[in-house]
Every structure is written in structure tokens, then in C-alpha cells.
XYZ file of C-alpha atoms in Angstrom:
547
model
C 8.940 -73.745 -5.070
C 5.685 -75.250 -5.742
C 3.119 -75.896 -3.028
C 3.211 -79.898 -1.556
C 0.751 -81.937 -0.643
C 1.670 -84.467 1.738
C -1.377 -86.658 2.652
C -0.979 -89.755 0.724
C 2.410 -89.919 0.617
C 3.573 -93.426 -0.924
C 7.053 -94.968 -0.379
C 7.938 -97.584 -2.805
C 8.805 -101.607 -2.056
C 9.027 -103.662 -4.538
C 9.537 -106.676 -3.120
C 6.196 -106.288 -1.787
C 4.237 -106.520 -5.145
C 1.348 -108.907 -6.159
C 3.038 -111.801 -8.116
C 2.287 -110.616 -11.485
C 2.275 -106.649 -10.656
C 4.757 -104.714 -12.672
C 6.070 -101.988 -10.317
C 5.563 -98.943 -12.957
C 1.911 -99.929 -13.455
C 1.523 -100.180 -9.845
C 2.920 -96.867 -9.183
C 0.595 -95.541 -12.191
C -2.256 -97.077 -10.909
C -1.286 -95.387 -7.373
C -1.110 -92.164 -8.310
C -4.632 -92.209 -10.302
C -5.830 -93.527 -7.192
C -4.980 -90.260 -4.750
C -1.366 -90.601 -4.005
C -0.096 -87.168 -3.990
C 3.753 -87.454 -3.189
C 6.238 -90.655 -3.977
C 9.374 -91.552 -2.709
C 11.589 -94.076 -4.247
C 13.311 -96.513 -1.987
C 16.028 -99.109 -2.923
C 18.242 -100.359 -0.526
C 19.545 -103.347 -2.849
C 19.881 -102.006 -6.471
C 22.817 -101.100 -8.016
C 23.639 -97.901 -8.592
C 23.071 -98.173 -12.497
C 19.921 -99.778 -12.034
C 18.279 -97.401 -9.141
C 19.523 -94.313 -11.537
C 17.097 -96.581 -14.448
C 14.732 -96.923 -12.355
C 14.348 -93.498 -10.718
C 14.542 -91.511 -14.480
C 11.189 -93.932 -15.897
C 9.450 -93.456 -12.010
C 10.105 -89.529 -11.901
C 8.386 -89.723 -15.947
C 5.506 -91.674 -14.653
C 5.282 -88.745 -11.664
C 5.831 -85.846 -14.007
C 2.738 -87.139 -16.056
C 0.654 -86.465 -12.439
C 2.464 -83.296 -11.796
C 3.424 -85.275 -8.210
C 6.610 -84.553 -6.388
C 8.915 -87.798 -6.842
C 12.160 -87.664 -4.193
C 14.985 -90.407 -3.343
C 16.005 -92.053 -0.298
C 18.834 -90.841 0.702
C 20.959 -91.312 -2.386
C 21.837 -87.903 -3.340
C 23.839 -88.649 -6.372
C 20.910 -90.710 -7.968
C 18.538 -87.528 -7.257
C 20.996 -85.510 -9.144
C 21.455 -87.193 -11.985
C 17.804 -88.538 -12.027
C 16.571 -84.309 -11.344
C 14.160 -85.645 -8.968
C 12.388 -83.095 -6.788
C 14.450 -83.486 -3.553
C 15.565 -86.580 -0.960
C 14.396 -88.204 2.297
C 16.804 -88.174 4.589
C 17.188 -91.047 7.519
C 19.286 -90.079 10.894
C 22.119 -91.971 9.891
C 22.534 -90.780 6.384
C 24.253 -87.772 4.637
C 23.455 -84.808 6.854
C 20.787 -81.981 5.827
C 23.461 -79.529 5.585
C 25.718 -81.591 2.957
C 22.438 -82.603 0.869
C 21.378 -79.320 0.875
C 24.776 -77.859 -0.492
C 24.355 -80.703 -3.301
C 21.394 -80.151 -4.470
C 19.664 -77.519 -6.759
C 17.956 -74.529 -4.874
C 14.113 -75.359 -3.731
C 14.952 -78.509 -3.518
C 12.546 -80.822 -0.923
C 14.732 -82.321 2.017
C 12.822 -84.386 4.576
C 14.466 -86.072 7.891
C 13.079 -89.171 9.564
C 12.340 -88.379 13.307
C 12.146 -90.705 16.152
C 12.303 -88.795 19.132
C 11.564 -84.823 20.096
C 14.814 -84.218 20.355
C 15.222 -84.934 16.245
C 11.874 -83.034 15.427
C 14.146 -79.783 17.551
C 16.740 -80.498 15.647
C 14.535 -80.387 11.953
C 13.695 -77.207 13.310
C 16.851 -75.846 13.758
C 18.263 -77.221 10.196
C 14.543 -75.665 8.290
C 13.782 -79.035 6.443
C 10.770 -78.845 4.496
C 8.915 -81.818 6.339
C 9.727 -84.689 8.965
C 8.252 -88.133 8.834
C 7.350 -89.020 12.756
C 7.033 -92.717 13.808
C 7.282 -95.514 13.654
C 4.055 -95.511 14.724
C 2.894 -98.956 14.352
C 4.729 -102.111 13.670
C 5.692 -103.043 10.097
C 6.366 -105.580 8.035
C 8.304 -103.792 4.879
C 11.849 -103.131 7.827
C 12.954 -104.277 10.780
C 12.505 -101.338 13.231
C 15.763 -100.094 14.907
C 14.002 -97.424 17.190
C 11.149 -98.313 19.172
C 7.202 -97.715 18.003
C 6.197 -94.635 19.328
C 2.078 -95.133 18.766
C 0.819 -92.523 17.819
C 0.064 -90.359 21.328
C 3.681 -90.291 21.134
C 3.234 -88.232 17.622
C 1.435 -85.582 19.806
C 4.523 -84.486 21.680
C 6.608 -84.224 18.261
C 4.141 -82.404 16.384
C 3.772 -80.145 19.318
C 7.196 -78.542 18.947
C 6.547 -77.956 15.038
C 3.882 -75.431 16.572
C 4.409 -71.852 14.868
C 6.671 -73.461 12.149
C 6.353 -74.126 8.265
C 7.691 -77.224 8.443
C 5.052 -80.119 7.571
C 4.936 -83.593 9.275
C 3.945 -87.408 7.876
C 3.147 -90.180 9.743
C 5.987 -93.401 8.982
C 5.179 -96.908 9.777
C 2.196 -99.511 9.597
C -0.055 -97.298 9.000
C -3.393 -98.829 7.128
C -5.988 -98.160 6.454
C -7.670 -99.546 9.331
C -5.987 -97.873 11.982
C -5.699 -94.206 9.705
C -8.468 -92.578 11.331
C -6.753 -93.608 15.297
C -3.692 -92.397 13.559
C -4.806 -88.891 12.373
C -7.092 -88.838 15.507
C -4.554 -89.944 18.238
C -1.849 -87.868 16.973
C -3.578 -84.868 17.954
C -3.335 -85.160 21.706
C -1.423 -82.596 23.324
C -1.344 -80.153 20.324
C -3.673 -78.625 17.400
C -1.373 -79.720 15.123
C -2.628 -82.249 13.053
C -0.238 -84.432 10.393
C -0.209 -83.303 6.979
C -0.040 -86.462 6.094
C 0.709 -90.613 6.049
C 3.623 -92.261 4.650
C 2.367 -95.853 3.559
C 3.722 -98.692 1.752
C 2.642 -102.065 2.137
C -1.036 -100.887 2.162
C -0.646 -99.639 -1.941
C 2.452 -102.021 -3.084
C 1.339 -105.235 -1.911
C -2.401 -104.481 -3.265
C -3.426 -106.082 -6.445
C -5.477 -103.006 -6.722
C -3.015 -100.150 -5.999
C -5.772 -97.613 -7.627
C -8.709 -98.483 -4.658
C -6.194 -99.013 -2.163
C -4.699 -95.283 -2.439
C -8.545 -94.045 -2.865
C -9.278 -95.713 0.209
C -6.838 -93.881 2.248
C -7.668 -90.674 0.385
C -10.863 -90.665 1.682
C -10.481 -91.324 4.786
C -7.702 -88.530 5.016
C -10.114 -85.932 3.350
C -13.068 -87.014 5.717
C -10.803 -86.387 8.502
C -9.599 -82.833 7.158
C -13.247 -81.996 6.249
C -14.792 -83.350 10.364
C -11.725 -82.116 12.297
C -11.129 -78.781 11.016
C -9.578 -76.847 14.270
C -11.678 -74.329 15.697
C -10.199 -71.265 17.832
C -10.738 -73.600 21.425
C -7.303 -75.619 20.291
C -9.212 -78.863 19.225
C -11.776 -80.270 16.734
C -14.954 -79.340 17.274
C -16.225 -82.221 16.299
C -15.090 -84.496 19.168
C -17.184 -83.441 22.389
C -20.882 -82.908 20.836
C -19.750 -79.163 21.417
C -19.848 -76.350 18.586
C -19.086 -72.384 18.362
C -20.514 -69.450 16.622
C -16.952 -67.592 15.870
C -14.483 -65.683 18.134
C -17.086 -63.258 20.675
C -19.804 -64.859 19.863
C -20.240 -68.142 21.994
C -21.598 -68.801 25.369
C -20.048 -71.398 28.483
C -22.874 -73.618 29.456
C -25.352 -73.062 32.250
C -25.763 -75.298 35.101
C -29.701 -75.147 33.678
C -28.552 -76.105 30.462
C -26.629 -78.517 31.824
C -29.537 -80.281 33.908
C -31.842 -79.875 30.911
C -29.647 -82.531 29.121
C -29.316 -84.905 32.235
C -33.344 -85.039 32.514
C -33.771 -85.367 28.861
C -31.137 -88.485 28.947
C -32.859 -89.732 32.033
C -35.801 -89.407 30.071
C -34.722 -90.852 27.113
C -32.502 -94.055 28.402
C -35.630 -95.839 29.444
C -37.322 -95.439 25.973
C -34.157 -95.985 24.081
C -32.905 -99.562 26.554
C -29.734 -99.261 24.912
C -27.455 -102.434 24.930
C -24.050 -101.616 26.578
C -21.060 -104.179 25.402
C -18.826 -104.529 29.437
C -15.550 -105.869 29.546
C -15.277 -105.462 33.144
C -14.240 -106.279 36.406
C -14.988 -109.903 37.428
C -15.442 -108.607 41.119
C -17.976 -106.593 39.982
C -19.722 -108.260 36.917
C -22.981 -108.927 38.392
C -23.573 -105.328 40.325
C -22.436 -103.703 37.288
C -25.044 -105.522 35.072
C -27.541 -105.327 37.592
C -27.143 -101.278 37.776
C -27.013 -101.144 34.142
C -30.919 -102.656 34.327
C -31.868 -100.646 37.212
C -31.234 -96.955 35.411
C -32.852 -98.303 31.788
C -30.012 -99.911 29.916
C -29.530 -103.502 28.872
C -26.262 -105.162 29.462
C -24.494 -108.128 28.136
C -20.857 -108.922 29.706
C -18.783 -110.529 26.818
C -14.709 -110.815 26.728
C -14.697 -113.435 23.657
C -12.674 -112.047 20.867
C -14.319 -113.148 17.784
C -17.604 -111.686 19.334
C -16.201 -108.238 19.400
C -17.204 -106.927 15.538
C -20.573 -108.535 15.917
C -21.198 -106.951 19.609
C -19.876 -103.586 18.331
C -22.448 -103.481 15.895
C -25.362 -103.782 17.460
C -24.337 -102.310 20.573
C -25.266 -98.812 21.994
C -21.793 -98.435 23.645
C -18.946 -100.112 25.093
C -17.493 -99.976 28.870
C -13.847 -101.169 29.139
C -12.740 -101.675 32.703
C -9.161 -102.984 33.182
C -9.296 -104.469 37.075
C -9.525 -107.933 35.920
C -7.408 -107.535 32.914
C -4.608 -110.254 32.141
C -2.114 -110.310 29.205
C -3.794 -112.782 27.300
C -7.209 -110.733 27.182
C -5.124 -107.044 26.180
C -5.589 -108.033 22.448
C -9.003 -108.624 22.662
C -9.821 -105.304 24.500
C -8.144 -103.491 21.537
C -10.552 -105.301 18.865
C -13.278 -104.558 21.159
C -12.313 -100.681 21.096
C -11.043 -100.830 17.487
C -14.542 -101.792 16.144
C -16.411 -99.525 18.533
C -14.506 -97.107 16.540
C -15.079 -98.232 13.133
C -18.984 -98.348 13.411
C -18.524 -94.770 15.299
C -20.134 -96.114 19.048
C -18.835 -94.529 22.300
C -15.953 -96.477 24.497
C -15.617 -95.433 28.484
C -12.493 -96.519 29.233
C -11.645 -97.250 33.368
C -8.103 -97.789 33.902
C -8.240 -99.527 37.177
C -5.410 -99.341 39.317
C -2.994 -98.181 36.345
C -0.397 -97.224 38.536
C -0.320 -100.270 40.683
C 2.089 -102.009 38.069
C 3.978 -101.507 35.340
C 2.102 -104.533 33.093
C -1.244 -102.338 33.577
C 0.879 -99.229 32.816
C 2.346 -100.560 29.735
C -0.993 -102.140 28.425
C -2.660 -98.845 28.767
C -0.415 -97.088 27.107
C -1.160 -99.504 24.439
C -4.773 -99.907 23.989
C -4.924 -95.652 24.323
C -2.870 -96.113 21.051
C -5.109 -98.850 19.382
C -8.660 -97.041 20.258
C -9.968 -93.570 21.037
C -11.568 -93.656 24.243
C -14.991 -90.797 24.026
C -14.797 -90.795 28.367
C -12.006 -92.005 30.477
C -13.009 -92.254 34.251
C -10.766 -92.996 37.281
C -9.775 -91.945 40.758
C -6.887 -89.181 41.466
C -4.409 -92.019 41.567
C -5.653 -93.809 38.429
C -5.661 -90.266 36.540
C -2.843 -89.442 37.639
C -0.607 -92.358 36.773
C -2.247 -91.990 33.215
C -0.904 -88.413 33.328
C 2.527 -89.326 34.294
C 2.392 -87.108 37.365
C 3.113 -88.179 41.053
C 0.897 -85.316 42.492
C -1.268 -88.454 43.933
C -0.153 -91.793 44.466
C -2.052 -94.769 44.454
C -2.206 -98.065 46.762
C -3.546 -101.060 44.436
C -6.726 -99.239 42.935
C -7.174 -96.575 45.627
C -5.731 -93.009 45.624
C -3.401 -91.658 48.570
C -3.266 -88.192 49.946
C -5.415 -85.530 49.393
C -6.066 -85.429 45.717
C -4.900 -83.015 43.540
C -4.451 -79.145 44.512
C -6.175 -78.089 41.230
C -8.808 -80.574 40.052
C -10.192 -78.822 38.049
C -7.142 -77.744 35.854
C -6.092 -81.078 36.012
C -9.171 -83.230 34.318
C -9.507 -79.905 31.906
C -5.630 -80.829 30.725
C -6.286 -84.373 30.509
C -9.416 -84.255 28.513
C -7.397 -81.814 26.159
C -4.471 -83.964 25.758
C -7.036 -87.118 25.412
C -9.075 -85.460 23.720
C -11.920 -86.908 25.090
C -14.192 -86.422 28.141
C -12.416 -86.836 31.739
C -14.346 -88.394 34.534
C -12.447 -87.720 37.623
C -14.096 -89.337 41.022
C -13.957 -88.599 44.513
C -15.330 -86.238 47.356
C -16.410 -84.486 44.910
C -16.720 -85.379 40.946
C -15.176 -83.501 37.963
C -16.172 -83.646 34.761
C -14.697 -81.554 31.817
C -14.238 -81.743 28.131
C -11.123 -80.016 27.560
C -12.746 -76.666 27.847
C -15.424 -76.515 30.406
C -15.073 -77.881 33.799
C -18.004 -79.444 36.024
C -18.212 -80.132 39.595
C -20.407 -82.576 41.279
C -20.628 -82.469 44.685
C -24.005 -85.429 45.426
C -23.162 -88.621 47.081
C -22.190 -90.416 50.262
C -18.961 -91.104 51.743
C -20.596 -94.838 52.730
C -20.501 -94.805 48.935
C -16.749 -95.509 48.759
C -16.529 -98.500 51.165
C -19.451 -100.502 48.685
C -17.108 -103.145 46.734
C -17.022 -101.456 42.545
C -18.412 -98.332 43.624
C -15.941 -97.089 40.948
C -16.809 -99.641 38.624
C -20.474 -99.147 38.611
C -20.421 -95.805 38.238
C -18.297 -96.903 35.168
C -21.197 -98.501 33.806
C -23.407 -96.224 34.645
C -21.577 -93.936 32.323
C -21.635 -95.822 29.600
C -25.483 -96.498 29.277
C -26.104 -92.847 28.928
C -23.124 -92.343 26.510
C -25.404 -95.079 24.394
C -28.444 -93.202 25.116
C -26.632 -89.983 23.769
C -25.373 -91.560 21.245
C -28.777 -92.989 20.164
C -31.046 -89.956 20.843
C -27.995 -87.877 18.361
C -28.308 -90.390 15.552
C -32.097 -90.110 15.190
C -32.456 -86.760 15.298
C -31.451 -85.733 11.553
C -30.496 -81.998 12.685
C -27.587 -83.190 14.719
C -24.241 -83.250 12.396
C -22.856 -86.706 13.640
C -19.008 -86.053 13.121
C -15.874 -88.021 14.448
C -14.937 -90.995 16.204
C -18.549 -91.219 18.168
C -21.546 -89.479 18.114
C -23.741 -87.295 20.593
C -22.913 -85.372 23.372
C -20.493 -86.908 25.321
C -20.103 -84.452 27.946
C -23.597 -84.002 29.483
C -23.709 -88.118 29.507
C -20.885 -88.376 31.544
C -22.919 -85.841 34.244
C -25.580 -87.682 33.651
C -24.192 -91.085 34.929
C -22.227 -89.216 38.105
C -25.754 -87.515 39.088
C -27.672 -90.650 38.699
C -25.391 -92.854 40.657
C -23.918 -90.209 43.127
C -27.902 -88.903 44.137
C -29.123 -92.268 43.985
C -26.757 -93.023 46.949
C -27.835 -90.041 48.842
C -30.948 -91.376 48.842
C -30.424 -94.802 49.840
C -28.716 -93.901 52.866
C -31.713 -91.286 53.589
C -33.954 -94.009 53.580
C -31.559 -95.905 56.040
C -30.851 -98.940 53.640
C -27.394 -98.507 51.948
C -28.162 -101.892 50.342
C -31.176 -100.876 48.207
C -29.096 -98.718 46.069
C -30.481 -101.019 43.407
C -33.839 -100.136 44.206
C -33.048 -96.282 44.429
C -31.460 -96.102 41.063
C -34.839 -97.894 39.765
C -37.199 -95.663 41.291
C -35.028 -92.424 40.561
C -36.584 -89.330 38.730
C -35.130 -86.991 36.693
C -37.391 -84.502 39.165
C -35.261 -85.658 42.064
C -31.781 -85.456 40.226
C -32.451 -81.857 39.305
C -33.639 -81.451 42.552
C -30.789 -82.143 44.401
C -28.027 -81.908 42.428
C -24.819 -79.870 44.001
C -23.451 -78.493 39.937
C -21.291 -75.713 39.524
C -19.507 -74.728 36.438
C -16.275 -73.689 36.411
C -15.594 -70.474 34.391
C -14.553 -71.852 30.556
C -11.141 -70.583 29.690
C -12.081 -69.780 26.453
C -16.466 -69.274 25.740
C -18.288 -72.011 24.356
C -20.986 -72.606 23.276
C -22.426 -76.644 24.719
C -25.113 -78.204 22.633
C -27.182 -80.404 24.324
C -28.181 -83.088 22.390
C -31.547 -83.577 23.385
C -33.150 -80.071 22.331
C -31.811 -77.914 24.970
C -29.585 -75.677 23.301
């Protein structure tokens, strides 16, 4: 059977053409344009008619050497010799299409749940379309939208199989990238493709529209190539040299990174975009100004393209969130995205109700977050474990029993950095794990402690972002550039040391004034970093010349 290439993998709705747009040319026009697979489906048509239509569609295909199947009518694939069917949960079963049709047939099955990708598995179909992963407009949806961190758990169980996997639902090519991206978490598996409809029917320009998605599918393929540490390289600001010949990082290392962002934040002023708490608004911007950033506080909607542009990063902090503001979060993350600018996400009290719960859930699916930062309770809610509890926005307990096996599995799965605060700080990037043991207990009884440190974050994410996109030598791959990781350090040390200080000089309240008259001399000075022991070796680039 011929090899199949599933990326741009068009299902047909004619009802959704242009006025004017003859469906053959459109599907012509498609297929010059990048799509590489087609399935025809017709829910209305008469028998005699869909068997018309299928025999001049599988011609058009033939010309393109493209695969062309059916929707699950197996006797119009038959007669039509089409190259196999799609198969929905509720139609003929894989076992009774396969005994109709002609050996090497294609047979795909719809999956909506990880139960139906076990049982693909078990029946040895040659791919599974996952979703719905967005809403749609071409079907009412019987089975509810998964998002697409739900795709991570399905694709995870096609691990060690041959058995390929598409995308189903919504998909667009404005949320492809978080699509491709976001499906990723808790595997290396990535899709082998996107089922799309509306995006290539309903275009007047079928040819650009496929192209478009084409693109962005190869880009991904090309920046998110797996690497042998289970996850892109290209997301943490992290590379390798090959199996036995990478290094962990080095506390030194490490530092050398902080002091060149300390260094560099004050030269740089980066704006930082802060949805934030309203408890906290003012201490938050004021700390922004005191370590070298600028901030502007902005929840507005329409502002969020224009503020993504031109700022250096954006800070989303959920304790003042409210259901008529969730939308405009997601823009603000969505377009952080698009122009490729880091997002700290601080899910404030998560646990502490199921609206924050289910909005979170939510905007994780809309935007990729490049650090996500909360207490034991807030991280663990977000994990779906009840190892720590949580009262309103403060943790309960303990903490966890393995912190630093925890934020390492939650960065993975995120596939971002993971911030986790407390007694001591933990910092890891799916690989790596750093502890940070600075700061003052008086620290947790100031009002946004959290919150600051939040924003604190963020400005160096900006600087690291800014110091990664001038320097030509630095491959700038993924959702956001620079090096994530030693950013997130940076902001912990900064605020964490800064407090040790203030209290030193026997004025908790001019923690302001501390942060403004830190130096980088003093936060290598009296840092308290360890590294945990990498489970697999890496090598960290730090993204200010320290390598």
C-alpha cells in the first residue's frame, strides 16, 4: 500500500462554498494548494448522485496522485474504487468494512474519547481522527470539544503503534499552530495531521487557503522535530549535541544567565502587557519599575493585538478574573502567540471553584503559556491531583512529598516552564529541576507576594526574549523566543533575595527600594541554587553568552 500523508487532510462541504464556487474547481484548486488527502462527505445526496459525484472527485484526485476515501458509505467506495472509508462510531463497524473492501484498503475511525483511540488499536485501523477539538460550524457536535490538551492523552496511547492520528474540528488556521503545539502535552507524539473544512470550502481562494495551512504545518514539522529528551527542543531555549554528548547545567552557568538578565533588563526597559489582580495592580506595576521593566495594566479587548505587538511580554494573573473578561484573556494570549512574545500564566486560586477550574482549562487550550507559576495548591489543582489542597488562593498541608518530580512532570506535560512557590522555589523545564531556597517567611504574609513575583517573572521573560531576538546567532524557534528557563530563576532570585534584604535592613516595607538598589553582585552572592540531577543530560544554553 502506498505511503500517506496526512497533514492537510481536507473533508468536503459543499454547502459551505463561495456563491459562485463550483465544488470540482474548488477541490482542484485545493489540492494545487497543499492538500494532501480528501475525503468526500455527503450526508444528503442520493445514492445515484453521491456515486456521480465521488467517480468525477476520485478523477480530479487521481490527477494529484492524492488518496480520495468516503464517509462511511461503503457501497459508494466500492463502486466509485476509492482508496478506502472514514468511519464514524456509529457507522458500519471496522471489521464489516474491512471484509468489504479490497485488500490495502485505508479505514479510519473517528475518536472521541481514549477509550475509542484503545479500541482503534485493538481493530489496526490505519489512522484515527481525534477531536472535536474546537467548536464548528460545518455539524452540530454530539460529543463534547475535547481542546486540544485533551488530544495529548489520546495520542499518548498510539505510542509504539503505526497507526497515524488527524486532528477533527474547527481547526483554522489561526489556532493550527496551538493545535499542533497543545496536542503534544503529555506525549512525543505529535499529529500527523489536521482534518479541515470550512477553512478551504468556504474560501473563495481554496488554493491560498490550503497553502496557508501547509505552511504552517511544515514550519511546525521543520521547529518541533523531537529530540531524544521526549519533547521539542525548540520550546525551552534548551538544545543537545546527540545521545552522550550533552551536559546538565551548572549552578555557575545558571547564575551567569541571571546576572546577564539583571544586566540586561535595565538597558532593554522592556514593556510587560498585566492582566492582573486588581488587589495587587499598583504593587505589581510598581515592582515591575523597580527591577527595570515598564508596565502598562490593560484588560480592554480590542487593545489586545495592538498591546501584543509592541509588548516585551505578557503576565496573565487570574485572581480578579470574572466570566465576562475570560474571552478577552484568550485574545490577549492568542496574539502573544501569533507575534511569538512570552505569556506567564498565574492561575490564582484554581482550585477554589469550579468557574476558575473550568476557565483554565479553557484558556490553557486557546494559548500556550512559556511559564506557569503558582503555589502547591494552585499547581496542584491544575494537575488534577489532591496531594495538596488549597483554601481560597493558599495551599494546605505540607506541600508535595516530591517537588521536584512534580514541577519536572508538569512542565513536561505543559510543555512549558513550571514555577512552583513556597519555602523553597522550584523551577524546572521538563528536564532539569532548580531549587531556590532565598527569601523570608515575612514574605508570605505581604498582600500579592505571589502576584508580584508573577510580574517579576514576566519582565525578565521580555528581557530574554529581547536580548534572544537581537542576537542573530540565537535560532528563534517556536511559540516564544529566548531562554525561558533561566528568566524564570531570574525573577524568583530577584524578588526572593530582595526580601532577604529588606528584612536585614529591618524595613520589610522598602522592598520597593531593595529591588531598586539590587545588584546582580548581591544575587549571585547570596543565592541558595542547587540543581537537581537531569534525568536525561542536557545541554542549557544561556541566552546571554554563557554557554
Amino acid at each position: 500500500m502506498r505511503s500517506v500523508d496526512y497533514s492537510i487532510y481536507l473533508v468536503t462541504g459543499r454547502d459551505l462554498l463561495p456563491p459562485g464556487k463550483d465544488f470540482l474547481t474548488s477541490l482542484e484548486e485545493s489540492i494545487q494548494g497543499g492538500v494532501t488527502l480528501v475525503q468526500l462527505r455527503e450526508k444528503e445526496l442520493d445514492t445515484q448522485t453521491f456515486i456521480d459525484l465521488a467517480i468525477r472527485s476520485k478523477a480530479i484526485c487521481d490527477k494529484y496522485n492524492v488518496p480520495f476515501l468516503i464517509n462511511d458509505r461503503i457501497d459508494v467506495a466500492l463502486i466509485a474504487k476509492t482508496d478506502g472509508v472514514h468511519i464514524g462510531q456509529t457507522d458500519m463497524s471496522v471489521e464489516q468494512a474491512r471484509s468489504l473492501l479490497p485488500a490495502g484498503s485505508i479505514i479510519g475511525l473517528s475518536c472521541t474519547s481514549v477509550e475509542h483511540i484503545r479500541e482503534a488499536v485493538r481493530l489496526n485501523v490505519d489512522y484515527v481522527g481525534i477531536g472535536p477539538v474546537w467548536g464548528t460550524q460545518t455539524k452540530k457536535l454530539s460529543n463534547p470539544i475535547i481542546g486540544v490538551r485533551g488530544v495529548g492523552a489520546m495520542l499518548a496511547e498510539l505510542d509504539g503503534t503505526n497507526i497515524k492520528a488527524v486532528a477533527i474540528s474547527g481547526i483554522k488556521s489561526t489556532n493550527l499552530l496551538r493545535t499542533l503545539h497543545g496536542s503534544m502535552s503529555q506525549t512525543n507524539h505529535a499529529l500527523d495531521g489536521i482534518a479541515v473544512v470550512s477553512e478551504i470550502v468556504a474560501s473563495a481562494d481554496p488554493r491560498s487557503a490550503a497553502q496557508k495551512l501547509k505552511s504552517i504545518f511544515s514550519e511546525f514539522k521543520r521547529a518541533y522535530t523531537p529530540h531524544p529528551l521526549g519533547f521539542p527542543q525548540a520550546l525551552t531555549g534548551t538544545d543537545t549535541n546527540g545521545p552522550g554528548k550533552s551536559i546538565a547545567p551548572s549552578a555557575d552557568s545558571i547564575m551567569d544567565g541571571v546576572v546577564c538578565l539583571m544586566n540586561e533588563i535595565r538597558k532593554a526597559n522592556p514593556l510587560v502587557h498585566q492582566i492582573t489582580n486588581a488587589v495587587v495592580t499598583t504593587q505589581s506595576a510598581n515592582v515591575t519599575l523597580a527591577i527595570g521593566a515598564s508596565p502598562i495594566m490593560a484588560t480592554e479587548p480590542q487593545e489586545m493585538e495592538d498591546l501584543a505587538r509592541i509588548s516585551g511580554a505578557l503576565l496573565i494573573n487570574i485572581g480578579s478574573m470574572r466570566a465576562e473578561t475570560v474571552d478577552g484573556i484568550g485574545l490577549a494570549g492568542t496574539f502573544a502567540n501569533s507575534f511569538r512574545k512570552p505569556v506567564v500564566f498565574d492561575p490564582v486560586g484554581v482550585g477554589a471553584s469550579t468557574f476558575r477550574k473550568s476557565s483554565v482549562r479553557t484558556l490553557l487550550d486557546t494559548f500556550q503559556s512559556s511559564v506557569i507559576k503558582g503555589n502547591a495548591g494552585e499547581l496542584a489543582a491544575l494537575a488534577g491531583t489532591t496531594e495538596v489542597e488549597s483554601k481560597g488562593v493558599d495551599s494546605v498541608g505540607p506541600g508535595f512529598k516530591d517537588p521536584a518530580n512534580f514541577v519536572r512532570n508538569l512542565a513536561k506535560r505543559e510543555r512549558c516552564i513550571v514555577v512552583l512557590s513556597g519555602p523553597v522555589d522550584y523551577v524546572s523545564d521538563g528536564v532539569s529541576v532548580v531549587a531556590l531556597a532565598n527569601g523570608h517567611e515575612l514574605l508570605g504574609h505581604i498582600t500579592g507576594s505571589g502576584c508580584i513575583l508573577g510580574s517579576c517573572i514576566a519582565s525578565y521573560c521580555a528581557t530574554a526574549s529581547q536580548v534572544a531576538q537581537a542576537d542573530p546567532n540565537i535560532e528563534n524557534g517556536g511559540i516564544f523566543r529566548g531562554d525561558m528557563f533561566t528568566a524564570a530563576i531570574a525573577g524568583v532570585l530577584v524578588l526572593t533575595v530582595a526580601a532577604e534584604l529588606a528584612v536585614k535592613s529591618g524595613d520589610v516595607k522598602g522592598l520597593i527600594d531593595a529591588l531598586w538598589s539590587l545588584s546582580p553582585e548581591q544575587v549571585r552572592e547570596m543565592s541558595r541554587l542547587t540543581v537537581s540531577k537531569a534525568i536525561h543530560q542536557q545541554e542549557l544554553r544561556v541566552y546571554c553568552g554563557a554557554e
